[in-house]
PDB file of N, CA and C in Angstrom:
ATOM      1  N   MET Q  27      21.032 -16.871 -14.269  1.00 46.00           N
ATOM      2  CA  MET Q  27      20.730 -17.113 -12.780  1.00 46.00           C
ATOM      3  C   MET Q  27      19.086 -16.633 -13.325  1.00 46.00           C
ATOM      4  N   SER Q  28      17.875 -17.578 -13.038  1.00 53.00           N
ATOM      5  CA  SER Q  28      16.479 -17.600 -13.288  1.00 53.00           C
ATOM      6  C   SER Q  28      15.654 -17.133 -12.152  1.00 53.00           C
ATOM      7  N   LYS Q  29      16.245 -15.903 -10.759  1.00 74.00           N
ATOM      8  CA  LYS Q  29      15.591 -15.257 -10.112  1.00 74.00           C
ATOM      9  C   LYS Q  29      15.126 -14.012 -10.498  1.00 74.00           C
ATOM     10  N   ASN Q  30      14.527 -13.855 -10.294  1.00 90.00           N
ATOM     11  CA  ASN Q  30      13.980 -11.611 -10.454  1.00 90.00           C
ATOM     12  C   ASN Q  30      14.556 -11.503  -9.957  1.00 90.00           C
ATOM     13  N   PRO Q  31      15.398  -9.534  -9.441  1.00 96.00           N
ATOM     14  CA  PRO Q  31      15.931  -9.096  -9.343  1.00 96.00           C
ATOM     15  C   PRO Q  31      15.316  -8.733  -8.153  1.00 96.00           C
ATOM     16  N   ILE Q  32      15.670  -7.811  -7.246  1.00 96.00           N
ATOM     17  CA  ILE Q  32      14.523  -7.772  -6.545  1.00 96.00           C
ATOM     18  C   ILE Q  32      15.210  -5.612  -6.427  1.00 96.00           C
ATOM     19  N   LYS Q  33      14.063  -4.700  -6.728  1.00 96.00           N
ATOM     20  CA  LYS Q  33      14.370  -3.716  -6.889  1.00 96.00           C
ATOM     21  C   LYS Q  33      15.138  -3.261  -5.080  1.00 96.00           C
ATOM     22  N   PRO Q  34      16.055  -1.745  -6.481  1.00 96.00           N
ATOM     23  CA  PRO Q  34      16.886  -0.761  -5.308  1.00 96.00           C
ATOM     24  C   PRO Q  34      15.835   0.052  -4.653  1.00 96.00           C
ATOM     25  N   GLY Q  35      16.215   0.093  -2.816  1.00 95.00           N
ATOM     26  CA  GLY Q  35      14.795   0.638  -2.546  1.00 95.00           C
ATOM     27  C   GLY Q  35      14.127  -0.685  -0.992  1.00 95.00           C
ATOM     28  N   THR Q  36      14.504  -1.252  -1.676  1.00 94.00           N
ATOM     29  CA  THR Q  36      13.057  -1.840  -1.397  1.00 94.00           C
ATOM     30  C   THR Q  36      13.993  -2.608   0.573  1.00 94.00           C
ATOM     31  N   ASP Q  37      13.015  -2.661   1.355  1.00 93.00           N
ATOM     32  CA  ASP Q  37      13.485  -2.667   2.735  1.00 93.00           C
ATOM     33  C   ASP Q  37      12.800  -4.100   2.926  1.00 93.00           C
ATOM     34  N   ASN Q  38      12.993  -4.496   4.038  1.00 92.00           N
ATOM     35  CA  ASN Q  38      12.698  -5.562   5.273  1.00 92.00           C
ATOM     36  C   ASN Q  38      13.087  -6.794   4.327  1.00 92.00           C
ATOM     37  N   LYS Q  39      14.340  -6.837   3.488  1.00 92.00           N
ATOM     38  CA  LYS Q  39      14.538  -8.249   3.105  1.00 92.00           C
ATOM     39  C   LYS Q  39      14.991  -9.322   4.445  1.00 92.00           C
ATOM     40  N   PRO Q  40      15.586 -10.150   3.903  1.00 94.00           N
ATOM     41  CA  PRO Q  40      16.295 -10.785   5.319  1.00 94.00           C
ATOM     42  C   PRO Q  40      17.372 -10.250   4.636  1.00 94.00           C
ATOM     43  N   ALA Q  41      18.464 -10.405   5.919  1.00 95.00           N
ATOM     44  CA  ALA Q  41      19.994  -9.411   5.663  1.00 95.00           C
ATOM     45  C   ALA Q  41      20.762 -10.285   5.525  1.00 95.00           C
ATOM     46  N   GLY Q  42      21.259 -10.486   4.675  1.00 96.00           N
ATOM     47  CA  GLY Q  42      22.611 -11.130   4.395  1.00 96.00           C
ATOM     48  C   GLY Q  42      22.981 -10.193   2.390  1.00 96.00           C
ATOM     49  N   THR Q  43      24.133 -11.183   1.978  1.00 97.00           N
ATOM     50  CA  THR Q  43      24.560 -10.335   0.957  1.00 97.00           C
ATOM     51  C   THR Q  43      23.796 -10.505  -0.088  1.00 97.00           C
ATOM     52  N   TYR Q  44      23.755  -9.520  -1.424  1.00 97.00           N
ATOM     53  CA  TYR Q  44      23.058  -9.115  -2.463  1.00 97.00           C
ATOM     54  C   TYR Q  44      24.424  -9.245  -3.357  1.00 97.00           C
ATOM     55  N   VAL Q  45      24.070  -9.526  -4.143  1.00 97.00           N
ATOM     56  CA  VAL Q  45      25.228  -9.214  -5.965  1.00 97.00           C
ATOM     57  C   VAL Q  45      23.893  -8.131  -6.819  1.00 97.00           C
ATOM     58  N   GLU Q  46      24.498  -6.579  -6.594  1.00 98.00           N
ATOM     59  CA  GLU Q  46      23.597  -6.369  -8.208  1.00 98.00           C
ATOM     60  C   GLU Q  46      23.921  -7.646  -9.628  1.00 98.00           C
ATOM     61  N   VAL Q  47      22.729  -7.256 -10.329  1.00 97.00           N
ATOM     62  CA  VAL Q  47      21.801  -7.962 -11.921  1.00 97.00           C
ATOM     63  C   VAL Q  47      21.862  -6.986 -12.656  1.00 97.00           C
ATOM     64  N   GLY Q  48      21.299  -7.527 -13.338  1.00 96.00           N
ATOM     65  CA  GLY Q  48      20.751  -6.816 -15.089  1.00 96.00           C
ATOM     66  C   GLY Q  48      19.568  -7.011 -14.727  1.00 96.00           C
ATOM     67  N   PRO Q  49      18.409  -6.099 -15.413  1.00 94.00           N
ATOM     68  CA  PRO Q  49      17.063  -6.460 -15.248  1.00 94.00           C
ATOM     69  C   PRO Q  49      16.196  -7.497 -15.273  1.00 94.00           C
ATOM     70  N   ARG Q  50      17.694  -9.182 -16.492  1.00 93.00           N
ATOM     71  CA  ARG Q  50      16.030 -10.036 -16.174  1.00 93.00           C
ATOM     72  C   ARG Q  50      17.124 -11.145 -15.154  1.00 93.00           C
ATOM     73  N   GLY Q  51      17.705 -10.650 -14.468  1.00 93.00           N
ATOM     74  CA  GLY Q  51      18.565 -11.364 -13.559  1.00 93.00           C
ATOM     75  C   GLY Q  51      19.787 -11.267 -14.069  1.00 93.00           C
ATOM     76  N   GLY Q  52      20.435 -12.051 -15.280  1.00 94.00           N
ATOM     77  CA  GLY Q  52      21.798 -11.826 -15.937  1.00 94.00           C
ATOM     78  C   GLY Q  52      22.676 -10.907 -15.226  1.00 94.00           C
ATOM     79  N   GLN Q  53      24.099 -11.265 -15.356  1.00 95.00           N
ATOM     80  CA  GLN Q  53      25.509 -11.339 -14.665  1.00 95.00           C
ATOM     81  C   GLN Q  53      25.851  -9.666 -15.442  1.00 95.00           C
ATOM     82  N   VAL Q  54      26.698  -9.132 -14.425  1.00 96.00           N
ATOM     83  CA  VAL Q  54      26.724  -7.798 -15.375  1.00 96.00           C
ATOM     84  C   VAL Q  54      28.259  -7.870 -15.363  1.00 96.00           C
ATOM     85  N   SER Q  55      28.736  -6.720 -15.438  1.00 96.00           N
ATOM     86  CA  SER Q  55      30.150  -6.163 -15.582  1.00 96.00           C
ATOM     87  C   SER Q  55      30.613  -5.902 -14.096  1.00 96.00           C
ATOM     88  N   ASN Q  56      31.658  -5.625 -13.479  1.00 96.00           N
ATOM     89  CA  ASN Q  56      32.391  -5.364 -12.403  1.00 96.00           C
ATOM     90  C   ASN Q  56      30.406  -5.029 -11.532  1.00 96.00           C
ATOM     91  N   PRO Q  57      30.146  -6.360 -10.934  1.00 97.00           N
ATOM     92  CA  PRO Q  57      28.313  -5.545 -10.481  1.00 97.00           C
ATOM     93  C   PRO Q  57      28.988  -5.537  -8.874  1.00 97.00           C
ATOM     94  N   ARG Q  58      28.208  -4.813  -8.150  1.00 97.00           N
ATOM     95  CA  ARG Q  58      28.580  -4.485  -6.443  1.00 97.00           C
ATOM     96  C   ARG Q  58      28.206  -5.474  -5.761  1.00 97.00           C
ATOM     97  N   VAL Q  59      28.922  -5.244  -4.967  1.00 97.00           N
ATOM     98  CA  VAL Q  59      27.780  -6.672  -3.570  1.00 97.00           C
ATOM     99  C   VAL Q  59      28.552  -5.728  -2.498  1.00 97.00           C
ATOM    100  N   VAL Q  60      26.912  -5.832  -2.163  1.00 97.00           N
ATOM    101  CA  VAL Q  60      26.494  -5.163  -0.812  1.00 97.00           C
ATOM    102  C   VAL Q  60      25.844  -6.284   0.914  1.00 97.00           C
ATOM    103  N   LYS Q  61      26.255  -6.383   1.771  1.00 97.00           N
ATOM    104  CA  LYS Q  61      25.556  -7.189   2.282  1.00 97.00           C
ATOM    105  C   LYS Q  61      24.662  -5.892   3.888  1.00 97.00           C
ATOM    106  N   ILE Q  62      24.018  -6.298   3.579  1.00 96.00           N
ATOM    107  CA  ILE Q  62      22.835  -5.886   4.382  1.00 96.00           C
ATOM    108  C   ILE Q  62      21.949  -6.690   5.966  1.00 96.00           C
ATOM    109  N   ASP Q  63      21.326  -6.025   7.136  1.00 95.00           N
ATOM    110  CA  ASP Q  63      20.983  -6.155   8.053  1.00 95.00           C
ATOM    111  C   ASP Q  63      20.010  -6.366   7.719  1.00 95.00           C
ATOM    112  N   SER Q  64      19.296  -6.445   8.710  1.00 91.00           N
ATOM    113  CA  SER Q  64      17.817  -7.041   8.262  1.00 91.00           C
ATOM    114  C   SER Q  64      16.489  -6.395   9.035  1.00 91.00           C
ATOM    115  N   GLY Q  65      16.010  -5.883   7.665  1.00 88.00           N
ATOM    116  CA  GLY Q  65      15.497  -4.000   8.406  1.00 88.00           C
ATOM    117  C   GLY Q  65      16.072  -2.996   7.129  1.00 88.00           C
ATOM    118  N   ASP Q  66      16.555  -3.289   7.243  1.00 94.00           N
ATOM    119  CA  ASP Q  66      17.476  -2.254   6.314  1.00 94.00           C
ATOM    120  C   ASP Q  66      17.884  -2.513   4.549  1.00 94.00           C
ATOM    121  N   ARG Q  67      17.328  -1.314   3.725  1.00 95.00           N
ATOM    122  CA  ARG Q  67      16.769  -1.351   2.266  1.00 95.00           C
ATOM    123  C   ARG Q  67      18.126  -1.402   1.565  1.00 95.00           C
ATOM    124  N   LEU Q  68      17.681  -2.542   1.142  1.00 96.00           N
ATOM    125  CA  LEU Q  68      18.735  -2.201  -1.362  1.00 96.00           C
ATOM    126  C   LEU Q  68      19.257  -0.866  -0.881  1.00 96.00           C
ATOM    127  N   PRO Q  69      20.879  -1.122  -1.571  1.00 97.00           N
ATOM    128  CA  PRO Q  69      21.182   0.858  -1.872  1.00 97.00           C
ATOM    129  C   PRO Q  69      20.533   0.312  -3.594  1.00 97.00           C
ATOM    130  N   PRO Q  70      21.293   1.757  -3.848  1.00 97.00           N
ATOM    131  CA  PRO Q  70      21.244   1.641  -5.400  1.00 97.00           C
ATOM    132  C   PRO Q  70      21.901   1.088  -6.074  1.00 97.00           C
ATOM    133  N   THR Q  71      21.329   0.796  -7.160  1.00 97.00           N
ATOM    134  CA  THR Q  71      22.528  -0.281  -8.098  1.00 97.00           C
ATOM    135  C   THR Q  71      22.993   0.683  -8.882  1.00 97.00           C
ATOM    136  N   GLN Q  72      24.165   0.749  -9.729  1.00 97.00           N
ATOM    137  CA  GLN Q  72      24.938   1.530 -10.947  1.00 97.00           C
ATOM    138  C   GLN Q  72      24.463   2.180 -12.079  1.00 97.00           C
ATOM    139  N   GLU Q  73      23.380   2.023 -12.481  1.00 95.00           N
ATOM    140  CA  GLU Q  73      23.163   1.345 -13.330  1.00 95.00           C
ATOM    141  C   GLU Q  73      21.351   1.175 -13.304  1.00 95.00           C
ATOM    142  N   PRO Q  74      20.486   1.980 -14.488  1.00 95.00           N
ATOM    143  CA  PRO Q  74      18.904   2.144 -14.255  1.00 95.00           C
ATOM    144  C   PRO Q  74      18.820   0.649 -14.861  1.00 95.00           C
ATOM    145  N   ASN Q  75      17.556   0.416 -13.916  1.00 95.00           N
ATOM    146  CA  ASN Q  75      17.082  -0.587 -14.148  1.00 95.00           C
ATOM    147  C   ASN Q  75      17.419  -1.712 -14.124  1.00 95.00           C
ATOM    148  N   ARG Q  76      18.463  -2.615 -12.820  1.00 97.00           N
ATOM    149  CA  ARG Q  76      19.640  -3.173 -12.728  1.00 97.00           C
ATOM    150  C   ARG Q  76      18.718  -3.387 -11.108  1.00 97.00           C
ATOM    151  N   GLY Q  77      18.876  -4.643 -10.604  1.00 97.00           N
ATOM    152  CA  GLY Q  77      17.970  -4.843  -9.314  1.00 97.00           C
ATOM    153  C   GLY Q  77      18.601  -6.049  -8.541  1.00 97.00           C
ATOM    154  N   TRP Q  78      18.669  -6.589  -7.223  1.00 97.00           N
ATOM    155  CA  TRP Q  78      19.384  -7.084  -6.735  1.00 97.00           C
ATOM    156  C   TRP Q  78      19.033  -8.562  -6.759  1.00 97.00           C
ATOM    157  N   VAL Q  79      19.777  -9.273  -6.692  1.00 96.00           N
ATOM    158  CA  VAL Q  79      19.730 -11.303  -5.681  1.00 96.00           C
ATOM    159  C   VAL Q  79      20.056 -11.254  -5.221  1.00 96.00           C
ATOM    160  N   LYS Q  80      20.452 -11.976  -4.229  1.00 95.00           N
ATOM    161  CA  LYS Q  80      20.860 -12.946  -2.651  1.00 95.00           C
ATOM    162  C   LYS Q  80      21.427 -13.842  -3.699  1.00 95.00           C
ATOM    163  N   LYS Q  81      23.104 -13.355  -2.557  1.00 92.00           N
ATOM    164  CA  LYS Q  81      23.824 -14.673  -3.116  1.00 92.00           C
ATOM    165  C   LYS Q  81      23.528 -15.458  -2.106  1.00 92.00           C
TER     166      LYS Q  81
END
């Protein structure tokens, strides 16, 4: 993946499905997949230094 991860707790992102990734955007084992609505905050990740990318 070449996208920069979005930090947990970030709001005002487009609604959609987001997948948990590593600190540099790489895949992680058993990633969380969340669906947010417009204006929602991204939830915490399972481990520190991880982020989110839009699916």
